[in-house]
Coordinates of C-alpha atoms in Angstrom, one line a residue:
Chain A
M108 CA 0.0 0.0 0.0
P109 CA 1.4 3.4 -0.9
L110 CA 2.3 5.5 2.2
D111 CA -0.5 8.1 1.6
E112 CA -3.2 5.4 1.6
L113 CA -1.7 3.9 4.7
A114 CA -2.0 7.3 6.4
H115 CA -5.7 7.2 5.8
A116 CA -6.2 3.8 7.1
T117 CA -6.0 5.0 10.7
P118 CA -7.5 8.3 11.9
H119 CA -5.2 11.3 12.1
P120 CA -4.2 12.0 15.7
F121 CA -6.0 15.3 15.5
D122 CA -9.3 13.6 14.5
T123 CA -8.9 11.3 17.5
A124 CA -8.3 14.3 19.8
V125 CA -11.5 16.2 18.7
R126 CA -13.6 13.1 18.3
L127 CA -17.1 13.1 20.0
T128 CA -19.5 10.3 20.3
P129 CA -23.2 10.4 21.5
E130 CA -23.1 10.3 25.4
H131 CA -25.3 7.1 25.4
E132 CA -27.7 5.5 23.0
G133 CA -30.8 7.6 22.7
A134 CA -28.9 10.6 24.3
T135 CA -30.4 14.0 23.9
E136 CA -29.1 15.6 20.7
G137 CA -26.3 17.9 21.6
R138 CA -24.6 15.8 24.4
W139 CA -21.4 14.0 23.6
R140 CA -18.5 12.2 25.2
G141 CA -14.9 13.1 24.3
A142 CA -11.5 12.4 25.9
T143 CA -8.2 14.1 26.2
S144 CA -5.5 12.8 23.9
P145 CA -2.0 12.1 25.1
A146 CA -0.7 13.2 21.7
Y147 CA -2.1 16.7 22.3
A148 CA -1.0 17.1 26.0
N149 CA 0.3 20.5 27.1
M150 CA 2.5 21.2 30.1
I151 CA -0.6 20.7 32.3
G152 CA -3.8 19.3 30.8
P153 CA -4.6 19.2 27.1
F154 CA -3.5 21.8 24.4
G155 CA -6.1 24.6 24.5
G156 CA -6.3 24.5 20.7
T157 CA -7.7 21.0 20.7
T158 CA -10.2 22.0 23.4
A159 CA -11.4 24.9 21.3
A160 CA -11.5 22.7 18.2
T161 CA -13.5 20.0 20.1
L162 CA -16.1 22.6 21.2
L163 CA -16.4 23.9 17.6
N164 CA -16.7 20.3 16.4
A165 CA -19.7 19.7 18.7
A166 CA -21.6 22.4 16.8
C167 CA -20.3 21.3 13.4
I168 CA -21.5 17.7 13.9
H169 CA -24.9 18.7 15.4
P170 CA -27.7 17.6 13.0
A171 CA -29.4 21.0 13.4
R172 CA -26.3 22.9 12.3
I173 CA -26.5 25.3 9.3
G174 CA -23.7 27.0 7.5
E175 CA -20.1 27.3 8.4
P176 CA -18.3 28.9 11.4
V177 CA -17.8 32.7 11.3
A178 CA -16.8 33.3 14.9
L179 CA -15.8 31.1 17.9
T180 CA -15.1 32.2 21.4
V181 CA -13.8 29.6 24.0
N182 CA -13.3 30.5 27.7
F183 CA -11.0 28.2 29.6
A184 CA -12.9 28.1 33.0
G185 CA -10.9 25.5 34.9
P186 CA -8.3 22.7 34.6
I187 CA -9.2 19.7 32.4
A188 CA -8.0 16.4 33.8
D189 CA -6.6 13.7 31.5
G190 CA -9.5 11.4 30.6
E191 CA -13.1 11.7 29.5
F192 CA -15.4 14.7 29.4
T193 CA -18.9 15.7 28.2
V194 CA -19.5 18.3 25.6
T195 CA -22.9 20.0 25.2
A196 CA -23.9 22.1 22.2
R197 CA -27.1 24.1 21.9
A198 CA -28.4 26.1 18.9
V199 CA -29.6 29.1 20.9
R200 CA -31.1 30.8 17.8
T201 CA -31.4 29.9 14.2
N202 CA -32.1 32.7 11.7
R203 CA -32.5 32.3 7.9
S204 CA -28.8 32.3 7.2
T205 CA -27.1 32.5 10.6
Q206 CA -27.1 30.3 13.7
H207 CA -25.9 31.1 17.2
W208 CA -24.4 28.3 19.4
S209 CA -23.6 27.9 23.1
M210 CA -21.3 25.0 24.1
E211 CA -19.9 23.7 27.4
L212 CA -17.2 21.2 28.3
L213 CA -18.1 19.4 31.5
Q214 CA -15.9 17.2 33.7
G215 CA -16.9 15.8 37.1
D216 CA -19.3 18.3 38.6
G217 CA -17.8 21.3 37.0
V218 CA -17.8 23.4 33.8
A219 CA -14.2 23.4 32.5
A220 CA -14.8 25.5 29.4
T221 CA -17.6 27.5 27.8
A222 CA -17.9 28.6 24.2
T223 CA -20.1 30.5 21.8
A224 CA -20.1 30.3 18.0
V225 CA -21.7 32.0 15.1
F226 CA -22.3 30.0 12.0
A227 CA -23.5 31.4 8.7
V228 CA -24.4 30.4 5.1
R229 CA -22.0 32.6 3.2
R230 CA -22.6 34.2 -0.1
E231 CA -20.2 35.8 -2.5
T232 CA -19.9 39.6 -2.0
W233 CA -17.4 42.4 -2.5
S234 CA -14.2 41.4 -0.9
A235 CA -10.9 43.0 0.1
T236 CA -7.9 42.4 2.4
D237 CA -6.6 45.3 4.4
A238 CA -4.0 43.4 6.5
A239 CA -0.7 42.8 4.8
F240 CA 0.7 39.3 4.0
P241 CA 4.2 39.3 5.7
Q242 CA 7.2 39.2 3.5
V243 CA 8.8 35.8 4.4
P244 CA 11.1 33.1 2.9
A245 CA 9.3 30.0 1.6
A246 CA 8.5 27.3 4.2
D247 CA 10.8 24.7 2.5
T248 CA 13.8 27.0 2.9
L249 CA 13.5 27.1 6.7
P250 CA 14.4 24.3 9.1
R251 CA 11.6 22.6 11.1
A252 CA 11.7 23.5 14.8
T253 CA 12.8 20.6 17.0
G254 CA 13.2 19.9 20.7
A255 CA 9.6 20.5 21.8
R256 CA 9.2 20.1 25.5
V257 CA 5.4 19.5 25.4
A258 CA 3.7 16.7 23.5
F259 CA 1.2 18.7 21.4
V260 CA 3.9 20.7 19.7
R261 CA 5.2 17.5 18.1
N262 CA 1.9 17.3 16.1
Y263 CA 2.8 20.6 14.4
D264 CA 5.4 21.2 11.8
L265 CA 6.6 24.7 12.8
R266 CA 9.2 26.7 10.8
F267 CA 10.0 30.0 12.5
V268 CA 10.7 33.1 10.5
R269 CA 11.2 35.2 13.6
G270 CA 10.3 35.1 17.3
A271 CA 11.2 31.5 18.0
P272 CA 11.3 30.5 21.7
V273 CA 14.8 31.5 22.9
P274 CA 16.8 28.8 24.6
R275 CA 17.5 29.6 28.3
G276 CA 20.9 29.8 29.9
E277 CA 22.0 27.6 32.8
G278 CA 20.4 29.9 35.3
G279 CA 17.1 29.6 33.3
E280 CA 17.5 33.2 32.1
R281 CA 17.9 34.6 28.6
E282 CA 17.8 37.8 26.8
A283 CA 14.3 39.0 26.1
P284 CA 13.6 40.2 22.5
A285 CA 12.5 43.8 21.9
D286 CA 9.0 42.8 20.9
S287 CA 6.5 40.0 21.1
V288 CA 6.1 39.1 17.4
T289 CA 6.3 35.5 16.2
T290 CA 6.0 34.8 12.5
L291 CA 6.2 31.1 11.4
W292 CA 5.0 28.6 8.9
L293 CA 2.8 25.9 10.5
R294 CA 0.8 22.8 9.6
D295 CA -0.4 19.6 11.2
D296 CA 2.1 16.8 11.4
P297 CA 1.4 14.2 10.0
P298 CA -0.1 16.5 7.3
R299 CA -3.9 16.7 7.4
P300 CA -6.2 18.6 4.9
L301 CA -7.1 21.9 6.5
D302 CA -10.7 22.5 7.7
A303 CA -12.4 24.9 10.2
V304 CA -11.9 22.6 13.1
S305 CA -8.1 22.1 12.6
L306 CA -7.8 25.8 11.8
A307 CA -9.4 26.6 15.2
A308 CA -6.6 24.6 16.9
L309 CA -3.8 26.1 14.7
C310 CA -4.9 29.6 15.9
D311 CA -3.8 28.6 19.4
V312 CA -0.4 27.2 18.4
F313 CA 1.3 30.6 19.1
F314 CA 2.6 30.2 22.7
P315 CA 1.8 32.9 25.2
R316 CA 3.7 36.1 24.2
I317 CA 4.9 36.5 27.8
F318 CA 7.2 33.5 27.2
L319 CA 8.9 35.5 24.4
R320 CA 8.9 38.9 26.2
R321 CA 10.2 37.9 29.6
P322 CA 13.8 36.9 30.3
K323 CA 12.6 34.2 32.7
F324 CA 9.8 31.5 32.8
V325 CA 6.5 32.5 34.3
P326 CA 3.4 30.3 34.4
A327 CA 0.9 31.4 31.8
S328 CA -2.2 30.0 30.2
T329 CA -4.9 31.2 27.8
V330 CA -8.1 32.3 29.5
S331 CA -10.3 33.2 26.5
I332 CA -9.7 32.9 22.7
T333 CA -11.8 34.3 19.9
T334 CA -11.3 33.3 16.3
Y335 CA -12.9 34.9 13.2
F336 CA -13.0 32.6 10.1
H337 CA -12.5 34.4 6.8
A338 CA -12.3 31.2 4.8
D339 CA -15.1 28.9 3.9
A340 CA -14.8 25.1 3.5
A341 CA -13.9 25.4 -0.2
L342 CA -11.1 27.8 0.4
L343 CA -9.8 25.7 3.3
A344 CA -9.9 22.6 1.1
Q345 CA -7.8 24.4 -1.5
Q346 CA -5.1 25.0 1.1
G347 CA -5.0 21.2 1.6
T348 CA -1.9 20.1 3.6
R349 CA 0.4 23.0 2.7
H350 CA 1.9 25.2 5.4
L351 CA 0.0 28.2 6.6
L352 CA 1.7 31.4 7.5
G353 CA 1.0 32.6 11.0
T354 CA 2.0 35.8 12.8
A355 CA 1.1 36.8 16.3
R356 CA 1.9 39.7 18.7
A357 CA 0.8 41.0 22.1
L358 CA -0.7 44.5 22.5
A359 CA -0.3 45.0 26.3
F360 CA 0.7 43.1 29.4
G361 CA -0.3 44.2 32.9
N362 CA -1.8 43.1 36.3
G363 CA -1.6 39.4 35.5
Y364 CA -3.1 39.4 32.0
H365 CA -2.0 40.1 28.4
D366 CA -3.7 39.9 25.1
Q367 CA -2.3 38.7 21.8
T368 CA -3.6 38.8 18.3
A369 CA -2.8 36.4 15.4
E370 CA -3.4 36.1 11.7
L371 CA -3.3 32.9 9.8
W372 CA -2.7 33.1 6.0
S373 CA -2.8 30.6 3.2
D374 CA 0.6 30.1 1.6
D375 CA -0.6 32.2 -1.4
G376 CA -1.6 35.2 0.7
V377 CA -5.3 34.8 1.6
L378 CA -6.2 35.7 5.2
L379 CA -7.9 32.5 6.5
A380 CA -8.5 33.5 10.1
A381 CA -7.8 36.2 12.7
S382 CA -7.6 35.1 16.3
H383 CA -7.4 37.0 19.5
Q384 CA -6.8 35.8 23.1
V385 CA -6.2 36.9 26.6
V386 CA -3.6 35.1 28.7
Y387 CA -3.1 34.8 32.4
Y388 CA 0.4 35.1 33.7
K389 CA 1.8 34.9 37.2
E390 CA 4.4 37.6 37.9
Chain B
M46 CA -27.2 74.9 42.1
P47 CA -23.9 74.7 40.2
L48 CA -24.2 72.9 36.8
D49 CA -22.1 69.9 37.9
E50 CA -24.4 69.2 40.8
L51 CA -27.4 69.6 38.6
A52 CA -25.9 67.0 36.2
H53 CA -25.8 64.5 39.1
A54 CA -29.4 65.1 40.1
T55 CA -30.8 63.0 37.2
P56 CA -29.1 59.8 36.0
H57 CA -26.8 60.0 33.0
P58 CA -28.6 58.7 29.8
F59 CA -26.0 55.9 29.6
D60 CA -26.9 54.7 33.1
T61 CA -30.5 54.8 32.2
A62 CA -29.7 52.7 29.0
V63 CA -27.9 50.0 30.9
R64 CA -30.1 50.0 34.0
L65 CA -31.3 46.6 35.2
T66 CA -33.9 45.9 37.9
P67 CA -34.9 42.6 39.5
E68 CA -37.4 40.9 37.2
H69 CA -39.9 40.7 40.1
E70 CA -39.9 40.7 43.9
G71 CA -38.2 37.5 45.1
A72 CA -36.9 36.9 41.5
T73 CA -34.1 34.3 41.2
E74 CA -30.8 36.0 41.5
G75 CA -29.5 36.7 38.0
R76 CA -32.7 37.6 36.2
W77 CA -33.3 41.3 35.4
R78 CA -35.5 43.5 33.4
G79 CA -34.1 46.2 31.2
A80 CA -35.4 48.4 28.4
T81 CA -34.1 49.9 25.2
S82 CA -33.4 53.7 25.5
P83 CA -34.5 56.1 22.7
A84 CA -31.3 58.1 23.4
Y85 CA -29.2 55.1 22.3
A86 CA -31.2 54.1 19.3
N87 CA -29.3 52.9 16.2
M88 CA -30.6 52.9 12.6
I89 CA -32.6 49.7 13.5
G90 CA -32.9 48.7 17.2
P91 CA -30.6 49.8 20.0
F92 CA -26.9 50.7 19.6
G93 CA -24.9 47.4 20.0
G94 CA -22.5 49.0 22.4
T95 CA -25.3 49.6 25.0
T96 CA -26.5 46.0 24.5
A97 CA -23.0 44.8 25.2
A98 CA -22.7 47.1 28.2
T99 CA -26.0 46.0 29.6
L100 CA -25.0 42.3 29.4
L101 CA -21.7 43.2 31.2
N102 CA -23.6 45.2 33.7
A103 CA -25.7 42.1 34.6
A104 CA -22.6 40.3 35.8
C105 CA -21.1 43.4 37.4
I106 CA -24.2 43.9 39.6
H107 CA -24.7 40.2 40.5
P108 CA -24.2 39.7 44.2
A109 CA -21.9 36.7 43.6
R110 CA -19.5 38.6 41.3
I111 CA -15.8 38.7 42.2
G112 CA -13.2 40.9 40.6
E113 CA -13.3 43.0 37.5
P114 CA -13.9 42.2 33.8
V115 CA -11.0 40.9 31.8
A116 CA -12.8 39.6 28.7
L117 CA -16.3 40.1 27.3
T118 CA -17.8 38.5 24.2
V119 CA -21.3 39.5 23.0
N120 CA -23.1 37.7 20.1
F121 CA -26.0 39.6 18.5
A122 CA -28.3 36.7 17.7
G123 CA -31.4 38.5 16.5
P124 CA -33.1 41.9 16.3
I125 CA -34.0 43.7 19.6
A126 CA -37.3 45.5 19.4
D127 CA -37.8 48.8 21.2
G128 CA -39.1 48.2 24.7
E129 CA -38.4 45.8 27.6
F130 CA -36.2 42.8 27.7
T131 CA -35.0 40.2 30.2
V132 CA -31.3 39.7 31.0
T133 CA -30.0 36.5 32.7
A134 CA -26.5 36.2 34.2
R135 CA -25.1 33.0 35.5
A136 CA -21.7 32.4 37.2
V137 CA -20.7 29.2 35.4
R138 CA -17.5 28.7 37.5
T139 CA -15.9 30.6 40.3
N140 CA -12.2 30.0 41.0
R141 CA -10.0 31.5 43.6
S142 CA -9.4 34.7 41.7
T143 CA -11.3 34.3 38.4
Q144 CA -15.0 33.9 37.5
H145 CA -16.6 32.8 34.3
W146 CA -20.0 34.2 33.3
S147 CA -22.7 33.3 30.7
M148 CA -25.4 35.9 29.9
E149 CA -28.4 36.1 27.7
L150 CA -30.8 38.8 26.5
L151 CA -34.3 37.5 26.0
Q152 CA -37.2 39.2 24.3
G153 CA -40.5 37.6 23.6
D154 CA -39.8 33.9 23.1
G155 CA -36.4 34.3 21.7
V156 CA -32.7 34.9 22.6
A157 CA -31.6 38.2 21.1
A158 CA -28.1 38.1 22.4
T159 CA -25.7 35.8 24.2
A160 CA -22.5 36.7 26.0
T161 CA -19.7 35.3 28.1
A162 CA -17.3 37.2 30.4
V163 CA -14.2 36.5 32.4
F164 CA -13.8 38.4 35.6
A165 CA -10.6 38.4 37.7
V166 CA -9.1 39.8 40.9
R167 CA -6.1 41.5 39.4
R168 CA -2.7 41.9 41.1
E169 CA 0.3 44.0 40.1
T170 CA 2.8 42.2 37.9
W171 CA 5.4 43.0 35.3
S172 CA 3.8 45.1 32.6
A173 CA 4.6 46.4 29.2
T174 CA 2.8 47.8 26.2
D175 CA 3.8 46.6 22.7
A176 CA 1.1 48.5 20.8
A177 CA 2.0 52.0 19.8
F178 CA 0.0 55.1 20.9
P179 CA -0.9 56.9 17.7
Q180 CA 0.7 60.3 17.1
V181 CA -2.3 62.7 17.0
P182 CA -3.2 66.3 17.7
A183 CA -4.9 67.0 21.1
A184 CA -8.6 66.5 21.3
D185 CA -9.3 70.2 22.0
T186 CA -7.6 71.2 18.8
L187 CA -10.1 69.2 16.7
P188 CA -13.7 70.0 15.9
R189 CA -16.5 67.8 17.3
A190 CA -18.2 65.8 14.6
T191 CA -21.8 67.0 13.9
G192 CA -24.7 65.8 11.8
A193 CA -25.2 62.4 13.3
R194 CA -28.0 60.5 11.5
V195 CA -28.6 58.1 14.3
A196 CA -29.6 58.9 17.9
F197 CA -26.9 57.1 19.8
V198 CA -24.1 59.0 18.1
R199 CA -25.3 62.2 19.7
N200 CA -24.4 60.7 23.1
Y201 CA -20.8 60.6 22.1
D202 CA -18.4 63.5 21.6
L203 CA -16.3 62.3 18.6
R204 CA -13.4 64.2 17.2
F205 CA -12.0 62.5 14.1
V206 CA -8.3 62.5 13.4
R207 CA -8.7 60.4 10.3
G208 CA -11.3 58.1 8.7
A209 CA -14.4 60.2 9.4
P210 CA -17.5 59.1 7.6
V211 CA -17.3 60.6 4.1
P212 CA -20.4 62.6 3.0
R213 CA -22.1 61.1 0.0
G214 CA -22.7 62.9 -3.3
E215 CA -26.1 63.5 -4.9
G216 CA -26.1 60.0 -6.4
G217 CA -25.4 58.5 -2.9
E218 CA -21.9 57.7 -4.1
R219 CA -18.5 58.9 -2.8
E220 CA -14.9 58.2 -3.1
A221 CA -13.8 55.3 -1.0
P222 CA -10.6 55.8 1.0
A223 CA -7.6 53.6 0.5
D224 CA -7.8 51.9 3.8
S225 CA -10.3 51.2 6.7
V226 CA -8.6 53.1 9.5
T227 CA -10.4 55.5 11.8
T228 CA -8.6 57.3 14.5
L229 CA -10.6 59.6 16.8
W230 CA -11.0 61.1 20.2
L231 CA -14.2 60.0 21.9
R232 CA -16.1 60.3 25.2
D233 CA -19.6 60.2 26.5
D234 CA -21.7 63.3 26.1
P235 CA -22.7 64.6 28.5
P236 CA -19.4 63.7 30.1
R237 CA -19.5 60.7 32.4
P238 CA -16.7 59.2 34.5
L239 CA -15.3 56.2 32.7
D240 CA -15.9 52.7 34.0
A241 CA -15.8 49.2 32.5
V242 CA -19.4 49.2 31.5
S243 CA -19.2 52.5 29.6
L244 CA -15.8 51.4 28.1
A245 CA -17.6 48.2 26.8
A246 CA -20.0 50.5 24.9
L247 CA -17.3 52.9 23.7
C248 CA -15.5 49.9 22.1
D249 CA -18.4 49.6 19.7
V250 CA -18.6 53.3 18.7
F251 CA -16.4 52.6 15.6
F252 CA -18.9 52.2 12.8
P253 CA -18.6 49.1 10.5
R254 CA -15.5 49.5 8.5
I255 CA -17.4 48.6 5.3
F256 CA -19.1 52.0 5.6
L257 CA -15.7 53.6 5.1
R258 CA -14.3 51.2 2.6
R259 CA -17.2 51.1 0.1
P260 CA -18.2 53.9 -2.2
K261 CA -21.9 53.1 -1.6
F262 CA -24.1 52.3 1.4
V263 CA -24.6 48.6 2.2
P264 CA -26.5 47.3 5.2
A265 CA -24.2 46.1 7.9
S266 CA -24.3 45.1 11.6
T267 CA -22.0 43.6 14.2
V268 CA -22.5 39.9 14.7
S269 CA -20.1 39.3 17.6
I270 CA -17.8 41.6 19.6
T271 CA -15.0 40.6 22.0
T272 CA -13.3 43.2 24.3
Y273 CA -10.3 42.6 26.5
F274 CA -10.0 45.0 29.4
H275 CA -6.4 46.1 30.2
A276 CA -7.4 48.7 32.8
D277 CA -8.8 48.1 36.2
A278 CA -11.3 50.3 38.0
A279 CA -8.7 52.5 39.6
L280 CA -7.1 53.3 36.2
L281 CA -10.5 53.9 34.6
A282 CA -11.4 56.3 37.4
Q283 CA -8.2 58.2 36.8
Q284 CA -9.3 58.8 33.2
G285 CA -12.4 60.4 34.5
T286 CA -14.4 62.3 31.8
R287 CA -11.5 63.1 29.5
H288 CA -11.5 62.0 25.9
L289 CA -10.1 58.5 25.1
L290 CA -8.1 58.0 21.9
G291 CA -9.5 55.2 19.7
T292 CA -8.3 53.6 16.5
A293 CA -9.9 50.9 14.5
R294 CA -9.2 49.0 11.2
A295 CA -10.5 46.0 9.3
L296 CA -8.3 43.0 8.5
A297 CA -10.4 41.4 5.8
F298 CA -13.8 41.6 4.0
G299 CA -15.3 38.6 2.1
N300 CA -18.5 36.5 1.6
G301 CA -20.7 38.8 3.7
Y302 CA -18.5 39.2 6.7
H303 CA -15.6 41.4 7.7
D304 CA -13.7 41.7 11.0
Q305 CA -12.3 44.8 12.6
T306 CA -10.0 45.5 15.5
A307 CA -9.9 48.5 17.8
E308 CA -7.7 50.0 20.5
L309 CA -8.9 52.4 23.2
W310 CA -6.2 54.4 24.9
S311 CA -6.2 56.9 27.8
D312 CA -5.3 60.4 26.8
D313 CA -1.9 59.9 28.3
G314 CA -1.1 56.8 26.3
V315 CA -2.2 53.8 28.4
L316 CA -4.0 51.0 26.5
L317 CA -7.3 50.6 28.3
A318 CA -9.0 48.0 26.0
A319 CA -8.5 46.1 22.8
S320 CA -11.7 45.1 21.0
H321 CA -12.4 42.9 18.1
Q322 CA -15.6 42.3 16.1
V323 CA -17.1 40.5 13.1
V324 CA -19.6 42.4 11.0
Y325 CA -22.2 41.1 8.6
Y326 CA -22.6 43.2 5.4
K327 CA -24.9 42.6 2.5
E328 CA -23.2 43.0 -0.9

């Protein structure tokens, strides 16, 4: 069997990570079971990108769903332990061409994450891009980053143009760069055709900007992420398994929270998504 | 009575617009009645900024609330008719220093808006601002914009630095500017001391960027807005009633939706909030 057929014989690790099954036979529509995936483990708990993607997936697979995602907000309310969880998805309002969703991720007695999403049937209109596609060398001219210290990063092929994590010296200290910008090529590894669910996860691959900006390690984690989808399914399918170009930067850090904003572009310069998040940090 | 005391004798129109009262005596905590305010009417229905501020207010006034807003997402699910509505607010999860909220605005049988918010008790940490405060002339050197065609705009003192709405010619057409940037000084009118609730509304004062970018009028409205609060109550109180500096731009327009991103700065160059939204437009 050729390698590419073999690759399709078992599910992609990302599809395993975001997989949802009905909670039990005859379960109310909109209640599913999922489970954290060791392949997408973060330092503590699962990679937030797969959590966001799982919550989006719950709306995508709901039989009442219309259209495609336009906006997704995920709030990380509490720690997610390794193992099973329940996801609920409720169509709060369905209009002629738009639909509003509320989702929750439940574990034990608590809500570990909440989310809202807007779906829409999109039609061709006037279009324009005001953001600028960064001037960068081609992905295949850059080395793939290695030495990931957390599992989920190994499922992404990352090629840094600028703003790579800086190795720390023996004392754990390093020189902090002058700004918080990271620009990189990124895609799933093994390669997986792009769709809205995987794009939702890719939007969270940019590590907290505080890691770049501070000369020492401080605990940090995403509290809330919002992604706007500029691409529809057809455009995402066109991108296939090629690298996306991503760029992210923080706007401000203070009193335990900073924000950051990211753009994800197709390799031929189409803005696929803009994503914003607020991150807790300790010192 | 001096004028400033007189001003405090009746509530500010903004406080009237976002006012919530218990739904009925003995009502479950977290259910309130509110009403649209003619002073904050938009072309159709109420100004989305006051809707967002009202939903935030529901969490702020809840007796179980801890800390101050860090993130707010409001989804505009359907039209809001002039008149009364119900607002619900539920603390989904309370941690030691953070709290996650879900809110809804109900009218008739339907959900007209959904929202989530993250509140936190903030502590002093390392801080930095990576975004740049725009170089602009002082507010008092610029004329106040006049000729507002919708009511709510009259409750804001707007002084455009660039990107003011361009008057249309006799045929309803005009020249479209080359980009979608608006930079302006803005504050409540009559002046009102800044707080998180009024800041949430000010973040939505930037009209849909499509109005600036297209040479003809197309129907447009905000679908979802997310605001990150960088300022705590003390910093907002310091700003008082002075003008804020705001700047907004779109990233991309296509297939009926565009996004836009805004920064709101204190007059002495502190980033108070970053706000992002996705806007529906028709053609």
